[in-house]
XYZ file of C-alpha atoms in Angstrom:
766
model
C 0.000 0.000 0.000
C 1.366 3.440 -0.879
C 2.030 6.087 1.753
C -0.960 8.201 0.713
C -3.363 5.249 0.846
C -2.110 4.321 4.295
C -2.436 7.899 5.491
C -5.912 8.244 4.011
C -7.134 5.120 5.767
C -5.812 6.434 9.054
C -7.611 9.729 8.460
C -10.833 7.951 7.583
C -10.817 6.164 10.903
C -9.876 9.355 12.701
C -12.652 11.463 11.210
C -15.388 8.857 10.870
C -15.410 9.294 7.093
C -16.616 6.768 4.524
C -13.425 5.057 3.408
C -13.053 1.382 2.489
C -11.115 -1.195 4.488
C -11.273 0.691 7.772
C -12.373 -2.341 9.746
C -9.103 -4.137 9.139
C -5.687 -3.440 7.788
C -5.491 0.237 8.666
C -2.584 1.543 10.728
C -4.859 2.664 13.515
C -6.569 -0.701 13.636
C -3.217 -2.438 13.963
C -2.604 -0.686 17.269
C -5.603 -2.211 19.029
C -5.118 -4.097 22.319
C -5.734 -7.397 20.543
C -2.381 -7.061 18.772
C -0.314 -6.807 21.944
C 1.959 -9.734 22.613
C 1.741 -12.112 25.552
C 5.053 -10.777 26.841
C 4.030 -7.124 26.842
C 6.773 -4.706 27.933
C 6.474 -2.846 31.198
C 4.380 0.303 30.832
C 3.814 3.459 32.841
C 0.986 2.685 35.312
C -2.136 4.767 34.596
C -4.892 2.921 36.492
C -6.497 4.265 39.653
C -8.565 1.817 41.693
C -11.588 3.513 43.269
C -12.941 1.815 46.372
C -16.661 2.498 46.771
C -19.291 1.216 49.158
C -22.384 0.539 47.087
C -24.385 -0.205 50.226
C -24.187 3.534 50.796
C -23.987 5.087 47.302
C -26.017 2.447 45.401
C -24.466 3.049 41.949
C -21.056 3.943 40.562
C -22.780 6.378 38.190
C -23.885 8.577 41.113
C -20.904 8.034 43.408
C -18.765 10.895 44.685
C -15.665 9.525 43.008
C -17.325 9.172 39.605
C -19.137 12.522 39.662
C -16.351 14.597 41.234
C -12.986 12.856 41.202
C -12.835 10.985 37.918
C -12.823 14.090 35.694
C -9.673 15.550 37.313
C -8.049 12.109 37.230
C -8.851 11.746 33.516
C -7.368 15.176 32.876
C -4.191 14.014 34.614
C -4.033 11.043 32.228
C -5.395 8.453 34.650
C -8.050 5.793 34.033
C -10.359 4.752 36.886
C -11.683 1.293 37.692
C -14.076 0.561 40.565
C -14.346 -1.993 43.340
C -17.258 -2.400 45.727
C -15.836 -2.985 49.227
C -19.100 -4.690 50.184
C -17.597 -7.625 48.265
C -14.433 -7.638 50.377
C -10.986 -6.290 49.546
C -9.689 -6.602 45.978
C -6.736 -8.701 44.894
C -4.256 -6.132 43.600
C -2.631 -8.690 41.330
C -5.672 -8.168 39.078
C -4.380 -4.674 38.311
C -0.900 -4.893 36.777
C -1.186 -1.263 35.585
C -2.085 0.073 39.046
C -0.760 3.499 39.979
C -2.926 4.314 42.955
C -6.096 3.894 45.015
C -8.677 6.563 45.789
C -11.358 6.421 48.496
C -14.193 8.750 49.504
C -16.300 7.056 52.158
C -19.148 8.719 54.017
C -19.220 6.165 56.815
C -17.312 3.159 58.090
C -17.557 0.381 55.494
C -15.217 -2.277 56.936
C -16.190 -5.036 59.334
C -12.479 -5.739 59.907
C -10.516 -2.487 59.909
C -7.339 -4.344 60.817
C -7.538 -6.302 57.548
C -8.041 -3.084 55.603
C -5.096 -1.335 57.285
C -2.880 -4.344 56.532
C -4.121 -4.390 52.930
C -3.271 -0.696 52.443
C 0.174 -1.257 53.979
C 0.954 -4.087 51.563
C -0.215 -1.966 48.647
C 1.887 1.040 49.686
C 4.920 -1.189 50.219
C 4.749 -2.163 46.555
C 4.572 1.502 45.512
C 0.822 2.009 45.170
C -0.161 5.539 46.200
C -3.379 6.380 48.053
C -5.598 9.451 47.908
C -8.030 9.567 50.830
C -11.003 11.935 50.743
C -13.762 12.259 53.341
C -14.012 9.591 56.030
C -10.913 7.378 56.010
C -12.891 4.280 57.049
C -10.567 3.339 59.931
C -12.103 4.935 63.029
C -15.077 2.625 63.495
C -15.836 -0.851 62.283
C -19.110 -1.461 60.513
C -21.808 -1.500 63.140
C -20.131 1.193 65.236
C -17.448 -0.752 67.106
C -14.531 1.599 67.965
C -11.131 0.811 66.481
C -8.097 0.986 68.807
C -6.264 4.265 68.262
C -2.975 2.431 67.779
C -4.427 0.597 64.776
C -5.959 3.782 63.361
C -2.618 5.564 63.665
C -0.882 2.793 61.731
C -3.019 3.942 58.820
C -2.491 7.689 59.358
C 1.250 7.214 59.812
C 1.403 6.272 56.136
C 0.398 9.892 55.412
C 2.848 11.405 57.884
C 0.151 12.044 60.476
C -0.750 11.043 64.013
C -4.235 11.302 65.455
C -3.906 12.796 68.929
C -7.418 11.589 69.810
C -8.814 15.077 69.929
C -11.528 16.814 67.961
C -12.387 20.457 67.458
C -16.133 20.610 67.038
C -16.479 24.304 67.927
C -14.461 26.011 65.211
C -15.339 29.659 65.774
C -11.867 30.190 67.274
C -10.137 28.199 64.521
C -8.392 29.800 61.587
C -5.916 28.624 58.963
C -2.332 28.843 60.149
C -1.360 27.705 56.630
C -3.454 27.552 53.471
C -1.403 27.359 50.292
C -2.504 27.610 46.658
C -4.179 24.197 46.815
C -6.894 25.602 49.098
C -9.828 27.745 47.943
C -10.005 26.417 44.386
C -13.712 27.172 43.790
C -14.844 27.970 47.304
C -12.778 29.781 49.947
C -12.708 28.704 53.570
C -15.357 30.981 55.041
C -18.302 30.991 57.396
C -18.681 28.291 60.037
C -15.999 25.707 59.311
C -16.561 21.968 59.789
C -15.202 20.279 62.875
C -11.908 18.478 62.457
C -9.663 15.914 64.188
C -6.353 16.937 65.683
C -3.741 15.622 63.280
C -0.103 16.159 64.188
C 2.465 15.831 61.391
C 5.159 13.253 62.109
C 6.943 12.962 58.754
C 8.525 16.004 57.121
C 8.558 14.291 53.740
C 4.883 15.215 53.555
C 3.770 18.690 52.528
C 0.983 20.349 54.497
C -1.423 22.390 52.399
C -3.955 23.297 55.088
C -3.146 23.659 58.781
C -5.873 24.777 61.172
C -5.005 26.476 64.460
C -7.229 26.860 67.509
C -6.712 30.292 68.938
C -3.091 31.410 68.948
C -1.433 28.236 70.202
C 0.708 26.446 67.572
C 0.578 23.342 69.752
C -3.016 22.935 68.643
C -2.208 22.942 64.924
C -3.963 20.258 62.923
C -2.759 19.243 59.456
C -5.909 18.636 57.432
C -4.610 18.399 53.844
C -1.284 16.690 53.125
C 0.493 15.101 50.181
C 3.704 13.131 50.075
C 5.512 10.023 48.877
C 2.620 7.664 49.734
C -0.169 9.819 48.331
C -2.450 12.384 49.945
C -5.220 12.892 52.489
C -7.964 15.494 52.795
C -9.861 15.589 56.067
C -13.616 15.139 55.855
C -15.407 18.447 55.302
C -12.443 20.203 53.721
C -12.468 18.757 50.211
C -15.693 20.323 48.930
C -18.544 22.640 49.836
C -22.081 21.320 49.405
C -25.175 23.516 49.188
C -28.050 21.201 50.099
C -30.723 23.745 49.177
C -29.605 24.012 45.550
C -27.794 20.667 45.347
C -24.616 22.434 44.233
C -21.046 21.376 44.923
C -17.793 23.293 44.734
C -14.245 22.218 45.378
C -12.371 23.711 48.333
C -9.242 21.739 47.486
C -7.787 22.127 44.003
C -8.412 18.568 42.745
C -5.929 18.850 39.886
C -3.112 19.877 42.198
C -4.075 17.430 44.943
C -4.283 14.379 42.696
C -1.238 15.464 40.684
C 0.821 15.464 43.884
C -0.875 12.403 45.360
C -0.311 10.251 42.271
C 2.880 11.943 41.000
C 1.539 12.670 37.527
C 3.702 15.710 36.786
C 5.876 13.941 34.185
C 3.204 11.511 33.000
C 2.274 11.716 29.287
C -1.452 12.368 29.187
C -3.708 11.026 26.431
C -5.860 14.028 25.557
C -9.376 13.681 24.127
C -10.007 17.431 23.824
C -7.526 18.294 21.105
C -6.734 17.366 17.510
C -4.045 18.875 15.279
C -3.210 21.354 18.038
C -6.755 22.748 18.159
C -9.720 22.181 20.423
C -11.799 19.358 19.005
C -15.386 20.032 17.911
C -18.230 17.613 17.317
C -22.003 17.809 17.166
C -24.717 15.187 17.384
C -28.517 15.205 17.213
C -30.878 12.755 18.897
C -33.913 12.058 16.723
C -36.572 12.919 19.334
C -39.254 15.148 17.822
C -38.316 14.153 14.273
C -41.947 14.175 13.067
C -43.083 17.205 15.067
C -44.496 20.046 12.973
C -42.511 23.223 13.440
C -44.138 26.289 14.974
C -41.692 28.604 13.216
C -43.395 31.019 10.818
C -43.953 30.809 7.903
C -43.008 27.110 7.863
C -45.718 26.071 10.312
C -48.422 26.760 7.752
C -46.650 24.426 5.335
C -46.460 21.700 8.024
C -42.684 21.486 7.793
C -41.232 18.816 10.056
C -38.885 19.847 12.870
C -36.192 17.627 11.340
C -36.457 19.511 8.035
C -36.407 22.811 9.920
C -33.178 21.828 11.667
C -31.675 20.718 8.374
C -32.418 24.054 6.730
C -31.464 26.389 9.570
C -28.703 24.526 11.417
C -27.143 21.947 9.102
C -27.200 23.249 5.549
C -26.435 26.748 6.829
C -23.211 25.514 8.453
C -21.590 23.210 5.876
C -18.195 23.487 7.550
C -19.482 22.068 10.848
C -20.026 18.290 10.778
C -23.012 16.846 12.587
C -24.001 13.291 13.402
C -27.731 12.674 12.966
C -29.362 9.791 14.851
C -33.044 9.163 14.105
C -35.269 6.592 15.789
C -36.286 3.769 13.450
C -39.809 3.846 14.860
C -40.147 7.455 13.652
C -39.096 6.570 10.101
C -40.121 3.029 9.259
C -43.637 2.896 7.754
C -44.301 -0.463 9.468
C -43.924 1.361 12.782
C -44.894 5.041 13.020
C -42.918 6.415 10.101
C -44.301 8.391 7.188
C -42.985 9.120 3.697
C -42.114 12.632 4.861
C -40.172 11.481 7.929
C -38.279 8.922 5.862
C -37.430 11.446 3.166
C -36.228 13.915 5.824
C -33.624 11.362 6.892
C -32.491 10.726 3.329
C -32.043 14.448 2.713
C -29.980 14.856 5.855
C -27.829 11.782 5.300
C -27.054 12.955 1.759
C -25.300 16.104 3.017
C -21.499 15.676 2.982
C -21.047 17.013 6.530
C -23.666 14.639 8.015
C -22.785 11.301 9.597
C -25.657 8.801 9.979
C -26.094 7.275 13.440
C -28.768 5.579 15.553
C -30.947 6.721 18.428
C -32.177 3.100 18.667
C -35.196 1.349 17.145
C -37.968 1.921 19.701
C -36.380 4.576 21.952
C -36.143 2.995 25.414
C -36.726 5.518 28.193
C -35.728 3.326 31.141
C -32.890 1.039 30.113
C -32.922 -0.908 33.390
C -36.451 -2.062 32.547
C -35.032 -4.096 29.655
C -32.072 -5.665 31.440
C -34.165 -8.732 32.286
C -36.907 -8.096 29.773
C -40.267 -9.785 29.873
C -43.120 -8.936 27.533
C -45.421 -9.707 30.423
C -43.870 -6.881 32.462
C -44.541 -4.530 29.566
C -48.183 -5.572 29.215
C -49.628 -2.862 31.538
C -48.197 -0.196 29.235
C -49.473 -1.560 25.939
C -52.684 0.478 26.079
C -50.571 3.614 26.468
C -48.322 3.118 23.448
C -46.293 6.238 22.735
C -47.245 6.150 19.056
C -49.191 8.958 17.485
C -52.963 8.983 17.911
C -54.007 12.127 16.057
C -57.174 13.899 16.923
C -59.085 16.807 15.478
C -56.810 19.759 14.912
C -53.758 17.777 15.902
C -50.612 19.435 14.556
C -48.364 16.727 15.947
C -46.431 19.404 17.794
C -46.201 17.639 21.142
C -43.095 15.548 21.687
C -43.730 11.825 21.361
C -40.412 10.098 21.689
C -38.159 12.419 23.593
C -36.732 13.021 27.006
C -39.451 15.494 27.949
C -40.718 13.808 31.064
C -38.838 13.944 34.314
C -35.813 11.665 33.930
C -36.503 8.359 35.681
C -40.292 8.868 35.824
C -41.415 8.203 32.281
C -44.991 7.183 31.595
C -43.726 4.375 29.347
C -40.594 2.218 29.382
C -40.054 2.993 25.669
C -41.687 5.100 23.001
C -42.847 2.301 20.694
C -44.241 -0.874 22.229
C -46.080 -2.577 19.381
C -43.496 -5.360 19.111
C -41.569 -7.137 21.909
C -38.213 -5.601 22.797
C -35.306 -7.139 20.878
C -31.832 -5.997 21.937
C -30.208 -7.087 18.693
C -32.785 -5.169 16.695
C -32.500 -2.162 19.021
C -28.733 -1.868 18.510
C -27.316 -3.695 15.496
C -30.598 -3.746 13.610
C -31.007 0.024 13.905
C -27.413 0.643 12.794
C -27.993 -1.542 9.737
C -31.274 0.242 8.992
C -29.653 3.674 8.907
C -26.672 2.413 6.929
C -29.059 1.174 4.245
C -30.867 4.517 4.304
C -27.650 6.523 3.882
C -25.831 7.049 0.562
C -23.314 4.423 -0.518
C -20.051 4.783 1.375
C -21.627 6.110 4.563
C -22.048 3.735 7.488
C -23.898 4.244 10.757
C -21.619 3.129 13.597
C -22.620 5.369 16.510
C -25.379 4.522 18.992
C -26.623 7.614 20.836
C -28.257 6.385 24.054
C -31.871 7.344 24.574
C -34.036 8.095 27.609
C -32.178 7.968 30.903
C -28.938 7.218 28.974
C -28.107 4.450 31.433
C -27.498 1.350 29.300
C -26.849 -1.976 30.984
C -23.791 -4.086 30.232
C -25.407 -6.301 27.587
C -26.623 -3.245 25.656
C -23.113 -1.828 25.545
C -21.764 -5.224 24.528
C -24.300 -5.328 21.693
C -22.873 -2.078 20.317
C -19.352 -3.474 20.401
C -20.420 -6.749 18.794
C -22.144 -4.781 16.013
C -18.850 -3.017 15.298
C -20.139 0.274 16.649
C -19.306 2.867 19.262
C -21.549 4.631 21.760
C -22.148 8.038 23.301
C -24.522 10.082 25.524
C -25.102 10.776 29.177
C -23.077 12.985 31.470
C -25.136 16.207 31.219
C -22.079 18.476 31.235
C -22.775 21.962 32.639
C -20.338 24.632 33.812
C -22.051 28.013 33.928
C -23.749 30.422 36.319
C -26.305 27.784 37.325
C -23.615 25.102 37.754
C -20.543 27.111 38.820
C -18.104 24.244 39.268
C -16.103 21.679 37.362
C -18.164 19.123 39.311
C -20.821 19.785 36.662
C -18.532 18.238 34.050
C -18.550 14.439 33.781
C -15.525 12.220 33.183
C -14.836 10.747 29.742
C -16.922 7.658 30.346
C -18.380 5.167 32.789
C -17.415 1.518 33.278
C -20.481 -0.732 33.132
C -19.373 -4.246 33.983
C -16.769 -5.200 31.402
C -18.025 -2.542 28.956
C -17.748 1.237 28.906
C -20.219 4.007 28.172
C -18.784 7.148 26.556
C -20.324 10.398 27.768
C -21.196 13.387 25.601
C -18.957 16.395 26.220
C -21.857 18.844 26.488
C -25.414 18.692 27.768
C -28.371 18.830 25.405
C -31.118 21.430 25.570
C -33.150 19.453 28.128
C -31.117 20.723 31.066
C -31.389 24.288 29.776
C -35.167 24.217 29.216
C -36.425 22.475 32.364
C -36.872 19.231 30.406
C -38.376 21.016 27.424
C -41.097 22.753 29.412
C -39.930 26.402 29.556
C -37.119 28.815 28.687
C -36.873 27.422 25.173
C -34.128 29.959 24.473
C -31.979 28.465 27.241
C -29.636 26.460 25.013
C -27.807 29.643 24.051
C -26.107 29.307 27.452
C -24.180 26.302 26.149
C -21.489 28.743 25.044
C -20.759 29.501 28.709
C -20.191 25.835 29.529
C -17.988 25.435 26.467
C -15.985 28.535 27.404
C -15.406 27.428 30.996
C -14.628 23.860 29.905
C -11.982 25.197 27.531
C -10.178 27.785 29.645
C -8.037 28.303 31.691
C -7.480 24.580 31.165
C -9.026 22.544 28.380
C -11.242 19.928 29.998
C -13.746 19.107 27.243
C -14.101 19.353 23.486
C -16.642 21.799 22.062
C -19.786 19.661 21.756
C -23.112 20.860 20.300
C -25.639 18.187 21.280
C -29.396 18.607 20.855
C -32.668 16.998 19.732
C -34.706 17.383 16.590
C -37.508 19.061 18.543
C -35.223 22.091 18.711
C -36.616 22.821 15.255
C -40.125 23.035 16.650
C -39.906 26.443 18.337
C -38.440 29.713 17.116
C -36.735 30.428 20.448
C -34.950 27.075 20.564
C -33.948 27.231 16.903
C -32.556 30.738 17.310
C -30.615 29.595 20.375
C -29.112 26.716 18.406
C -28.111 28.979 15.532
C -26.448 31.374 17.987
C -24.405 28.495 19.430
C -23.331 27.295 15.990
C -22.426 30.845 15.016
C -20.250 31.104 18.125
C -18.555 27.823 17.250
C -17.958 29.015 13.691
C -15.924 31.932 15.054
C -13.574 29.805 17.175
C -10.365 27.969 16.403
C -11.571 24.366 16.294
C -10.833 21.021 14.650
C -14.251 19.566 13.698
C -14.830 15.797 13.500
C -17.782 13.416 13.371
C -19.235 12.348 16.726
C -18.222 8.722 16.169
C -14.636 9.935 15.863
C -14.797 11.490 19.312
C -16.228 8.236 20.704
C -13.292 6.323 19.215
C -10.807 8.865 20.583
C -12.420 8.491 24.008
C -12.097 4.713 23.821
C -8.449 5.163 22.912
C -7.888 7.109 26.123
C -8.538 3.969 28.142
C -6.430 1.606 26.043
C -3.339 3.793 25.543
C -0.139 2.501 27.131
C 3.257 4.158 27.497
C 6.408 2.054 27.378
C 9.404 3.876 28.895
C 12.492 3.767 26.692
C 16.144 4.365 27.442
C 16.806 7.858 28.690
C 14.654 10.388 30.473
C 11.259 11.468 29.118
C 11.218 8.977 26.284
C 8.225 6.703 25.577
C 6.754 4.372 22.996
C 2.972 4.800 22.636
C 0.986 1.593 22.261
C -2.643 0.564 21.785
C -3.939 4.113 21.377
C -6.635 3.388 18.787
C -7.883 6.717 17.400
C -6.348 8.809 20.203
C -3.728 11.001 18.526
C -2.896 13.777 20.996
C -0.624 13.685 24.038
C -0.370 16.487 26.544
C 2.488 17.363 28.884
C 1.629 19.827 31.653
C 3.902 22.520 33.023
C 5.862 22.189 29.806
C 6.343 25.746 28.537
C 10.088 25.161 28.342
C 9.801 21.696 26.787
C 9.759 20.617 23.159
C 9.597 17.403 21.200
C 13.042 15.995 20.547
C 12.408 15.051 16.920
C 15.803 13.366 16.592
C 14.745 10.757 19.184
C 11.048 10.682 18.195
C 9.137 9.031 15.378
C 5.516 9.168 14.280
C 5.060 12.718 15.592
C 3.146 15.155 13.376
C 3.686 18.267 15.426
C 3.568 20.191 18.660
C 1.972 23.282 20.120
C 2.244 25.120 23.427
C -1.016 26.270 24.971
C -2.178 27.087 28.520
C 1.231 26.119 29.893
C 1.038 22.633 28.365
C 2.703 21.019 25.377
C 0.261 19.300 23.015
C 1.878 16.656 20.810
C 0.082 15.491 17.652
C 0.712 11.853 16.731
C 0.609 10.495 13.189
C -2.370 8.121 12.652
C -0.303 6.319 9.992
C 2.202 5.167 12.629
C 0.926 2.390 14.885
C 3.467 2.845 17.691
C 5.000 6.316 17.688
C 7.921 7.252 19.903
C 7.906 10.562 21.771
C 10.935 12.135 23.436
C 11.104 15.532 25.103
C 13.921 18.038 25.419
C 14.264 21.550 26.791
C 13.938 24.670 24.682
C 15.480 28.083 25.234
C 12.457 30.076 24.101
C 8.898 29.518 25.263
C 7.465 32.426 23.237
C 7.790 30.902 19.765
C 7.527 27.586 17.979
C 10.627 25.563 18.908
C 13.015 25.018 15.993
C 13.436 21.573 14.452
C 15.354 20.118 11.550
C 12.138 18.635 10.132
C 8.824 20.342 9.302
C 6.075 19.850 11.852
C 2.454 20.856 12.372
C 1.695 23.669 14.799
C -2.072 23.667 14.400
C -4.725 23.068 11.797
C -8.453 22.702 11.239
C -8.044 19.379 9.441
C -6.644 16.043 10.551
C -3.309 15.004 9.062
C -1.596 11.698 8.498
C 1.440 10.161 6.806
C 3.844 13.105 7.090
C 6.983 12.380 5.069
C 9.812 14.117 3.235
C 9.498 14.421 -0.518
C 11.643 15.562 -3.435
C 15.296 15.620 -4.384
C 16.499 18.385 -2.109
C 18.180 17.869 1.247
C 17.703 19.489 4.632
C 16.112 22.924 4.408
C 15.647 22.581 0.638
C 13.567 19.431 0.862
C 9.793 19.416 0.549
C 7.259 17.278 2.377
C 3.823 15.816 1.886
C 0.950 14.830 4.140
C -2.573 13.457 3.791
C -5.325 15.704 5.121
C -9.052 15.446 5.693
C -11.613 17.583 7.444
C -14.524 19.970 7.215
C -14.441 23.519 5.924
C -11.440 25.232 4.423
C -8.093 23.960 5.642
C -6.530 26.660 7.783
C -3.180 25.415 9.092
C 0.193 26.473 10.439
C 3.418 24.539 9.900
C 6.876 25.151 11.263
C 9.338 24.617 8.404
C 13.166 24.607 8.518
C 13.457 27.251 5.823
C 11.877 30.734 5.824
C 10.690 32.218 2.558
C 8.166 31.285 -0.078
C 6.716 27.761 -0.348
C 4.464 26.329 -3.047
C 1.557 24.145 -1.935
C -0.666 21.816 -3.941
C -3.729 19.776 -3.016
C -4.619 16.686 -5.024
C -6.895 13.674 -4.840
C -6.409 10.445 -6.766
C -3.641 12.061 -8.800
C -5.746 15.066 -9.850
C -4.560 18.490 -8.730
C -7.464 20.408 -7.173
C -5.653 23.532 -6.007
C -2.235 25.127 -5.991
C -0.966 28.180 -4.195
C 1.912 29.677 -2.288
C 2.581 30.913 1.234
C 5.385 32.761 2.974
C 7.237 31.287 5.951
C 8.375 34.051 8.300
C 11.839 34.433 9.774
C 11.018 31.860 12.470
C 9.875 29.340 9.848
C 6.172 29.734 10.606
C 4.180 28.862 7.492
C 0.494 29.830 7.739
C -1.971 29.159 4.927
C -5.515 28.122 4.095
C -6.313 25.468 1.499
C -9.698 26.549 0.012
C -11.029 23.166 -1.086
C -13.244 20.544 0.501
C -11.465 17.714 2.295
C -14.353 15.518 3.407
C -12.621 12.953 1.215
C -8.880 12.953 2.036
C -6.448 15.093 0.066
C -2.732 14.834 -0.484
C -0.902 18.094 0.280
C 2.568 18.737 -1.154
C 4.852 21.495 0.155
C 7.979 22.612 -1.744
C 10.407 25.498 -1.381
C 9.289 27.954 -4.073
C 12.627 27.893 -5.900
C 11.828 24.315 -6.900
C 15.019 22.896 -5.465
C 13.074 20.211 -3.651
C 12.057 18.623 -6.922
């Protein structure tokens, strides 16, 4: 296979574009976990084991660690797995990639605290770090039996502390004797402070971040937040602030700093799902709810235009440079269910647009996924007389939502929208994907399942997506704005469900902005605030525009959507299909780093479609291209170094070095990408010249015109051509400045991959 073909296949997988042979034989596919050998080399540990007590929290999905801790851990490059301590203590040999353990108990979960203390000691002796939030679980045994202080202090000694068996419950005379930059992240210490135990520090290897003092006597100092060689501990009540009236949470401790120090992630390469080609990643996806609703927008209402057609006209066709993944419900389209010729044709028109990716919002739109875990038609019988299908009456304009999340989540009137046939999991998942693939133009394939209803699929449903060759997304309800003023409103990348994994959307849909589609139909315009806060001062999420087809029903909601898309159009983004983001997210969990000889030198394995690494606190660092391979480029942003990997290289090697200047693109002997709107693959030298006089070529694909910046070894004029299948589509020239910064825009479509050729303008490169 030629270099361009290889690069194009890698780009097709990366962008979710219709290219042949993506299922096997592509470079990205060859880096899947299944190809790893039985004698895998030692890798940098990235797994954090979360101990939870599901007798108290009931589900991992709603646990404190999942809803608050996992996002910061993901940002630090760490993957979280869960263990329910109600089942005993885990065997750590099951976790060969284990870096640390995190706990956040509300009570005392252990019947034998001595066994737990011994277990933690064995784990720490083998180098496993612990981060302890909230109750440590060692003061009382389950049932309320007190634990001897000597045993409790064996545990605290591992964090450089000793419990002096005192407690300050009246804190009006207490004040911080020390509160460093780790304290007051979103909420300062103010008002009536929680009571606290009297912790004396016994090991100076640990750093105290918060020390409380009673009155003016230093002898009463208590060290409430510490980090050190074994991990870190935050005393209960001093990690977060909780407003019970509004159900709002804010961090007191800086979770990024605390977990960075606790798990020593400063030098860890971090797989980054927010960035592509040096830019913030963008994707958009639409759930099919409200597909057949008649719009209320004048003058289209009089013509009985469907909401799905209204969205196509105002929000899809009007933004051809912004890709969108469209997921109808089969029951809304298929004439043997509740479909109509108009609803079916609306899907065909959408799927035919080059920027649209077909996807599935299931066959019958389950509302309560748990209902179908152990499905019985008999259990569904009481609902059959209340089928969610349309029953038009006199004057009915079909404007009310039929198959959408418009009821209170968890209290739907029906378990699914369409009940006329028994539930069939294979039909619901693989069957729906096949249906939409057949409906789409040749070359387009539906691979993404966008979860419906409560977005809480059970393990077998997730497994059905994987077995159908698909990927999944939805859930999470990401908010970070005036109503949700905390990063705790942002979910992690995904959720483990048994042996499977659900991938969350990066933004919330309009339901959370419109009181479940009952009021404030303009509310979705506030998405831009969440996207702004989730992108700065640190980039935590891609820019995700996620909504339902019933947005096209009302003028206020449609105008809000258009305002969001207009805001996205004005930003520096790298747009991809939603299935691409889901694949990138999956790659976060599988990526492994093999340390190589020398400092800061790694081989990247099993990354799937994940093609960006991030190094934090790296303003003075650069890629050492002489010791690296398979690296497309680099860019400094927000104090971090973002490294773009080449999808055409299955196992790239990344090495870092220091640079003298942090205010410009670091020099290199080879050309490299600084940033671009498109995805790139297969970067290689080309032509007869040598060194600075040599040209290069790269495959590229993406949406909209191809704005890009390269750092080239030679300043001056460069000629650039874009071709596809040997036919030149465009040629132009651009000037590299004195620092070798070559900025240009290629004004052609790249939905199908292009080959770009760069040559010094004097032609010496051949």
